[in-house]
Short mmCIF file of C-alpha atoms in Angstrom, two decimals:
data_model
loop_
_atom_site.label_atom_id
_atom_site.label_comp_id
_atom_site.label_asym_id
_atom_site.label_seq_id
_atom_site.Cartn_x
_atom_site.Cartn_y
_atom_site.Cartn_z
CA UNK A 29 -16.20 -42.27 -23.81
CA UNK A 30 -13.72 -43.25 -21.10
CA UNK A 31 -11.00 -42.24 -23.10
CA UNK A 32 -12.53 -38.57 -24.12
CA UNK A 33 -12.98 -38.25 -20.73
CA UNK A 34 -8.89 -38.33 -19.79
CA UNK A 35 -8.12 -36.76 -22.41
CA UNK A 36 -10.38 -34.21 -21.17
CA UNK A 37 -9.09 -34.38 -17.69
CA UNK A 38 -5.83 -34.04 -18.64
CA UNK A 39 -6.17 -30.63 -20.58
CA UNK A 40 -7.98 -29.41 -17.84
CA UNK A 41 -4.65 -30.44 -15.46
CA UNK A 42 -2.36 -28.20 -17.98
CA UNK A 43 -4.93 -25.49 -18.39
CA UNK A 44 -4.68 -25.05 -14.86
CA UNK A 45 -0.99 -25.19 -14.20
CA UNK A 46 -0.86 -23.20 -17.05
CA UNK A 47 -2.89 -20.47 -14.97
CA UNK A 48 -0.62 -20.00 -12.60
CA UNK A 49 2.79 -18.35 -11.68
CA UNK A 50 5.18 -18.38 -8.81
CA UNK A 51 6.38 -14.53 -8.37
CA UNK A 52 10.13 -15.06 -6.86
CA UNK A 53 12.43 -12.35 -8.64
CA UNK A 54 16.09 -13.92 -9.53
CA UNK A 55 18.40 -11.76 -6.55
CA UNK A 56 22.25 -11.80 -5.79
CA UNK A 57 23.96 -9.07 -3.79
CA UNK A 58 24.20 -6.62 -5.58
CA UNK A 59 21.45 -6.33 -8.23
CA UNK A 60 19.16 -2.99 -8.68
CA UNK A 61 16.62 -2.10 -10.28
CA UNK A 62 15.37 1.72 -10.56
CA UNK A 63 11.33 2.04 -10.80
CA UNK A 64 9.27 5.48 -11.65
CA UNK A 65 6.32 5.72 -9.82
CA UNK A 66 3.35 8.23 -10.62
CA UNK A 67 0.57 8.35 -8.08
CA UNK A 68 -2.46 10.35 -9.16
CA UNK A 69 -5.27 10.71 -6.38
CA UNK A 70 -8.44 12.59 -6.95
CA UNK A 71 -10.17 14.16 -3.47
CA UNK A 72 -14.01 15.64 -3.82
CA UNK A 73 -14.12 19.31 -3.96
CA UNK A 74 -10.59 19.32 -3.68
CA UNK A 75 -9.04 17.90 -7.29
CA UNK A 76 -6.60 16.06 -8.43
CA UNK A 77 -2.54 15.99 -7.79
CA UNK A 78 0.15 13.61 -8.72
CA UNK A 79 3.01 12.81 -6.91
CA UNK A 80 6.05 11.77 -9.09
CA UNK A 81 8.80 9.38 -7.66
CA UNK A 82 11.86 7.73 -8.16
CA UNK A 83 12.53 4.24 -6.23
CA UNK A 84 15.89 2.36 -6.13
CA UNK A 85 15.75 -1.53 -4.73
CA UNK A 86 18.67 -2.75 -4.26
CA UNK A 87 20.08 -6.26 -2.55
CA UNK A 88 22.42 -5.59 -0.11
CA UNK A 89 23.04 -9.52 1.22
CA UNK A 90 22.29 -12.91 0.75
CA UNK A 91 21.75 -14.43 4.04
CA UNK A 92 20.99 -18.44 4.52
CA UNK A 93 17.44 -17.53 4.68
CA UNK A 94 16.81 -15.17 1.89
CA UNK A 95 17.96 -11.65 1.27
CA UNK A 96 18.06 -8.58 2.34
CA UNK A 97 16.82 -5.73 -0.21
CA UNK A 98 17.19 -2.09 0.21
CA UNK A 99 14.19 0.39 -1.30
CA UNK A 100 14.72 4.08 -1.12
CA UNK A 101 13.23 7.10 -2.79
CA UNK A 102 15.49 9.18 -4.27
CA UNK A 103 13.38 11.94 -5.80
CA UNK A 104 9.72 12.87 -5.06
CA UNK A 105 8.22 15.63 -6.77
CA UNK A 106 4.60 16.77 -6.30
CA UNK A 107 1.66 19.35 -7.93
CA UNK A 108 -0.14 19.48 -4.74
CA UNK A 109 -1.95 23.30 -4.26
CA UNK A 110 -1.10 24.99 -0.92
CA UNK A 111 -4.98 25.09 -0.25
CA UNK A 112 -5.80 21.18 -0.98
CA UNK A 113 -4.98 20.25 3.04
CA UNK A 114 -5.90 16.31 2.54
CA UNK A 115 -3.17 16.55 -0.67
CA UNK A 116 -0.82 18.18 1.68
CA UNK A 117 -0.72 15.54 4.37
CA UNK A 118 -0.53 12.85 1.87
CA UNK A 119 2.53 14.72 0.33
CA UNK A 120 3.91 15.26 3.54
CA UNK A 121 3.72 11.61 4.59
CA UNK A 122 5.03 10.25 1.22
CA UNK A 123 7.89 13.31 1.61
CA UNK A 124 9.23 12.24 4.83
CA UNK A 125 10.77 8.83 3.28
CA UNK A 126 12.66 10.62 0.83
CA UNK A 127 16.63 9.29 0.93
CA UNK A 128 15.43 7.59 4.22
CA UNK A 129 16.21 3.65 3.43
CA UNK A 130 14.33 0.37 4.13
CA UNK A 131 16.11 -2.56 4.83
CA UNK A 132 13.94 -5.60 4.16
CA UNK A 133 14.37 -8.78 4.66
CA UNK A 134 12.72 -11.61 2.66
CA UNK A 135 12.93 -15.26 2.44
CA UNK A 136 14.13 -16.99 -0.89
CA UNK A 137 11.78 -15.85 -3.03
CA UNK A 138 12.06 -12.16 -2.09
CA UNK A 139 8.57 -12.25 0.28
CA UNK A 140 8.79 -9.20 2.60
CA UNK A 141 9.05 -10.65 5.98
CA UNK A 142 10.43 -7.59 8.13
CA UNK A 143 12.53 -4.54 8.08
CA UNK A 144 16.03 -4.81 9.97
CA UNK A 145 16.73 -0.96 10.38
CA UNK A 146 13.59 0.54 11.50
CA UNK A 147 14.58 1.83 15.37
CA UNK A 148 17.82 3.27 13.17
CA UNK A 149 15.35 5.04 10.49
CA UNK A 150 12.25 6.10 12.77
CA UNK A 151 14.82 8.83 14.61
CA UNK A 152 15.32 10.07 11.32
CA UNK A 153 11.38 9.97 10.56
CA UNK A 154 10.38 11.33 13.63
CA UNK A 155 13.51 14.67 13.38
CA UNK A 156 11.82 14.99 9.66
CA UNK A 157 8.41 14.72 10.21
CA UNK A 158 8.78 17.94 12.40
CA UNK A 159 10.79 19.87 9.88
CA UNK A 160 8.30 19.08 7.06
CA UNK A 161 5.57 19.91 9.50
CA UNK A 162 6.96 23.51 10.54
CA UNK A 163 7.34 24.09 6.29
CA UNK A 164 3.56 22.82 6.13
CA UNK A 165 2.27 25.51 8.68
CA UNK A 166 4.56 28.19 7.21
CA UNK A 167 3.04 27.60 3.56
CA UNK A 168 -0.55 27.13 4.83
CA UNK A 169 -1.25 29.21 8.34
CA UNK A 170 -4.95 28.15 8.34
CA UNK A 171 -3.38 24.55 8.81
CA UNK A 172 -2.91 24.82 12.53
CA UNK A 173 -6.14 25.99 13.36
CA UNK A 174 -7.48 23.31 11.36
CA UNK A 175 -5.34 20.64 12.64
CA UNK A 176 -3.06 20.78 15.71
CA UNK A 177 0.80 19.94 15.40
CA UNK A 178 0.74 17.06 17.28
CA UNK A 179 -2.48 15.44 15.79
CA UNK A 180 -1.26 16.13 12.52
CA UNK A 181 2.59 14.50 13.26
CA UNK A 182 0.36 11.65 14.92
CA UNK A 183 -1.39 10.69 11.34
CA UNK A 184 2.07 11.13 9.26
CA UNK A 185 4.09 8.54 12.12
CA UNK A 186 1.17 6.20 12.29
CA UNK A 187 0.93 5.83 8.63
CA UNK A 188 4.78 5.02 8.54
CA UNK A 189 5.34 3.40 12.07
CA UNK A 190 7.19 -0.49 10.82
CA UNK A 191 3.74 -2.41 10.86
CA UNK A 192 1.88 0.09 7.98
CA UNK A 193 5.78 0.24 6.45
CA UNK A 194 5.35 -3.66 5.98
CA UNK A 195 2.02 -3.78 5.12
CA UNK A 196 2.58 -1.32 2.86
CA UNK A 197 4.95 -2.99 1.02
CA UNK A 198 3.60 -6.69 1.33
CA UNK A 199 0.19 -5.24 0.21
CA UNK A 200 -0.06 -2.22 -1.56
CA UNK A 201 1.19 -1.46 -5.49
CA UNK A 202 5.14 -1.93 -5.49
CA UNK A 203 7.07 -4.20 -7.05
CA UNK A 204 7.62 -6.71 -4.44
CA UNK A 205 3.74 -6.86 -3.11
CA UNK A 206 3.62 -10.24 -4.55
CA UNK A 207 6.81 -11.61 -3.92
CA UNK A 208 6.60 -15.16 -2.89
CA UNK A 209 3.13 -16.25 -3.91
CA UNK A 210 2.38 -19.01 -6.17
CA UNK A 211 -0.97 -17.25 -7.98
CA UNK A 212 -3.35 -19.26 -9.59
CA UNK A 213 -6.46 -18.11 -11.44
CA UNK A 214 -9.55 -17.41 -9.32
CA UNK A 215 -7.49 -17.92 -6.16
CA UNK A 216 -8.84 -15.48 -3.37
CA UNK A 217 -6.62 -14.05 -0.20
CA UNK A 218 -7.87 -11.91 2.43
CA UNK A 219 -5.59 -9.39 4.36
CA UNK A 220 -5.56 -5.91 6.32
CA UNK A 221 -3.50 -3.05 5.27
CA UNK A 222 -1.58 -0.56 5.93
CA UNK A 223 -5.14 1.56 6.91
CA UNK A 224 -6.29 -1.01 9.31
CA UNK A 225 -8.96 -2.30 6.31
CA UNK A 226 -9.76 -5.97 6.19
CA UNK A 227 -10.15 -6.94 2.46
CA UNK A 228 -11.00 -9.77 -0.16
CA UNK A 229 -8.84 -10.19 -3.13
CA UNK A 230 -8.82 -12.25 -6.17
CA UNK A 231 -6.75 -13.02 -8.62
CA UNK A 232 -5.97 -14.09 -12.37
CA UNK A 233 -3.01 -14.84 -14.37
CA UNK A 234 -2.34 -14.72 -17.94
CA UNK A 235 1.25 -16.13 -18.36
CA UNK A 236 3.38 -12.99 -17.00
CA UNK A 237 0.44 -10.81 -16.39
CA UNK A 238 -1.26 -11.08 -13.28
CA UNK A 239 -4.87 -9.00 -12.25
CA UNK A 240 -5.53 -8.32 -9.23
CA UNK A 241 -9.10 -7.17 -7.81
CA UNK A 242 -10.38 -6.50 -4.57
CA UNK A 243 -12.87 -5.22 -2.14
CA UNK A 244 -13.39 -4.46 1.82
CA UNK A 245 -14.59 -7.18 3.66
CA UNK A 246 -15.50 -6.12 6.75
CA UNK A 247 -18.52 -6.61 8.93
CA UNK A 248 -20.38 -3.98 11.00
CA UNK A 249 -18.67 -4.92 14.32
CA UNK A 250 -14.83 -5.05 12.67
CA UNK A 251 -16.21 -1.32 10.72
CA UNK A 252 -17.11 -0.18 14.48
CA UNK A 253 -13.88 -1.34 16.28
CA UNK A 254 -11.84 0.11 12.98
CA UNK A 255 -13.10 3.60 13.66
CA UNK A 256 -12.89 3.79 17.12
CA UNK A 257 -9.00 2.77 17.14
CA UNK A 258 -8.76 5.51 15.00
CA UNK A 259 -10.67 8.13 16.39
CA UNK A 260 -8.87 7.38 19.67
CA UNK A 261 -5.62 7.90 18.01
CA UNK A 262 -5.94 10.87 15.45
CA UNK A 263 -9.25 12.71 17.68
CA UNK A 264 -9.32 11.65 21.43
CA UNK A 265 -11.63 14.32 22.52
CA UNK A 266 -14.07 13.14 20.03
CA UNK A 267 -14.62 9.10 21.12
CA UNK A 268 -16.61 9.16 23.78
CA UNK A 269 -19.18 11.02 21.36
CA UNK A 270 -18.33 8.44 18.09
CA UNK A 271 -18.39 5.68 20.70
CA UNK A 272 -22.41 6.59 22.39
CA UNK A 273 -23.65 7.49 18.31
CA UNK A 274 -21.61 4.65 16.04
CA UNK A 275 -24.01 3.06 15.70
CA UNK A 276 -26.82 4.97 14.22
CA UNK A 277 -24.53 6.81 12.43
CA UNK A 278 -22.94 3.46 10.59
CA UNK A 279 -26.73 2.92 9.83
CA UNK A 280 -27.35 6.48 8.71
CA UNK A 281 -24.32 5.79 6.25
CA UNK A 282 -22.18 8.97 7.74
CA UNK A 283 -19.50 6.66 8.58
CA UNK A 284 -20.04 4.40 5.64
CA UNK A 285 -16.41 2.11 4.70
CA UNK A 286 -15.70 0.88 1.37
CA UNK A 287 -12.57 0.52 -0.66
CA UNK A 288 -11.83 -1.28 -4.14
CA UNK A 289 -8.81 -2.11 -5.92
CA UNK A 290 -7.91 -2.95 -9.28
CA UNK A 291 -4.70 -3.59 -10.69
CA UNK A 292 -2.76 -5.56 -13.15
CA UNK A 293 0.77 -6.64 -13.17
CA UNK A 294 3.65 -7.58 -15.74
CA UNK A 295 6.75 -9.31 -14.64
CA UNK A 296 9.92 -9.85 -16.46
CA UNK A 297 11.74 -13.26 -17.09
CA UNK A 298 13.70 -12.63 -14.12
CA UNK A 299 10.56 -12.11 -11.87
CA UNK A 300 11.04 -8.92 -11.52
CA UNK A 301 8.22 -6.13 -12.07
CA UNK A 302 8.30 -4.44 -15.54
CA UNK A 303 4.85 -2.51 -14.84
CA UNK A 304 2.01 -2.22 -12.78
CA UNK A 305 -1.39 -0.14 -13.16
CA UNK A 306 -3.62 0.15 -10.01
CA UNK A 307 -6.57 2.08 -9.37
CA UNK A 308 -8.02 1.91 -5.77
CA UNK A 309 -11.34 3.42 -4.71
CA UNK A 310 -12.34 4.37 -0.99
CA UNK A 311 -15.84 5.64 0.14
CA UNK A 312 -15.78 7.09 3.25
CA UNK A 313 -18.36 9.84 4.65
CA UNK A 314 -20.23 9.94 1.11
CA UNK A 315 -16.70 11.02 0.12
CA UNK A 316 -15.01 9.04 -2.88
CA UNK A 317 -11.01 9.25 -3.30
CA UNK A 318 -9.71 7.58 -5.98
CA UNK A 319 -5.56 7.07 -6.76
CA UNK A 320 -4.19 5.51 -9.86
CA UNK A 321 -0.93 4.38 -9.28
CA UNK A 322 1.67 3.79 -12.18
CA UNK A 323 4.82 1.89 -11.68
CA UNK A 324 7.00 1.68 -14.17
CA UNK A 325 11.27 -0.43 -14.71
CA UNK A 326 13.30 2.20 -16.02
#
């Protein structure tokens, strides 16, 4: 019986390092790899559009630290209609960053720790944020009635200021989100993105393959504080009224918060990506978006 129960013991020791894998991509200066990305997001009574888009990571240096990787898009291409406005502004923000590089540096095993260039880069964010925003108003004049210049440049900088930039690419589907973690079945991690979100992840791994899913994890006073920060920043006339009603209308289920993600993926000997499929669902205002994301090694 003793015996049985080692042996028993110690295939439940290998089936569990088994389940498990350390994501830290091989790097020396000089590698790239080229990804295509489609990104297909579906908005209620508005449809569907996919943005197409071509991503270059390169490493640039190999300090005594880590590394220091370079991601750019080089092509973005996009089926948004001139009347879907939410489309538009997602378009515009994902636009912007076109040819405009990231410099990011990482520790050893290629974890996103910062990005060395960004007072260089937001200049060149801020100069094209206004010419794409001019093109936007040009193409669709019932956009500045709807939403003012500046409150619309405020939503495009704030979703690429350097703290959603990292978040965005420690967090969100690309292929160095999971750089640096050692991922074991049924281990859990909670984090906020790039949307100011708190959420609850879990994950399992299947040799190469790794699954992620998650959900928000937020409780009533983190949902009120979440939508006051941004109603101060994208609609300042409008807190003081959001502040006196939150809370009846959090329990009326007007200002309801939930997102869910889903997404599996497949690395390559060399720890790099090969292919990830994400889908990621947010409920907000009885409104459900949903965006599949695609990302595939050319």
């Amino acid at each position: 019986m003793k015996k049985m129960f080692l042996v028993s013991m110690m295939l439940t020791m290998v089936m569990a390092a088994q389940a498990q894998l350390k994501v830290a991509p091989q790097m020396q200066k000089g590698d790239q790899k080229n990804y295509e990305v489609t990104i297909v997001t579906d908005i209620p009574g508005q449809g569907s559009f996919t943005i197409n888009e071509e991503m270059a990571y390169s490493v640039t240096d190999a300090t005594a630290t880590g590394y220091v990787v370079k991601m750019e898009t080089t092509k973005m291409t996009s089926d948004v209609k001139a009347e879907n406005i939410a489309g538009q502004i997602v378009a515009a923000a994902q636009e912007v960053m076109i040819n405009i590089p990231l410099l990011i540096a990482t520790d050893q095993a290629g974890k996103p720790l910062g990005i060395n260039n960004y007072a260089e880069i937001s200049k060149k964010i801020d100069t094209q944020s206004d010419v794409l925003i001019e093109k936007m108003f040009k193409a669709i004049p019932q956009l500045s009635t709807a939403l003012p210049k500046n409150a619309l440049k405020q939503q495009i900088l704030t979703s690429l200021s350097e703290e959603a930039l990292l978040k965005t690419i420690q967090w969100s589907v690309n292929p160095m989100a999971l750089n640096g973690k050692t991922i074991m079945t049924g281990a859990q991690e909670e984090y906020i993105n790039d949307q100011g979100i708190k959420m609850k992840r879990m994950y399992f791994v299947n040799g190469r393959n790794v699954t992620v899913s998650g959900s928000a994890n937020m409780s009533k006073e983190e949902l009120k504080k979440l939508i006051i920060e941004q109603v101060e920043k994208m609609m300042p006339e409008q807190a003081d009224m959001v502040k006196q009603n939150i809370d009846q209308l959090i329990e009326s289920g007007m200002l309801k918060l939930d997102m869910k993600e889903t997404g599996s993926y497949e690395y390559q000997e060399d720890g790099w990506v090969k292919t990830i499929k994400s889908e990621n669902v947010t409920e907000n205002m009885g409104q459900k978006v949903t965006v599949n994301t695609t990302v595939t090694l050319k």
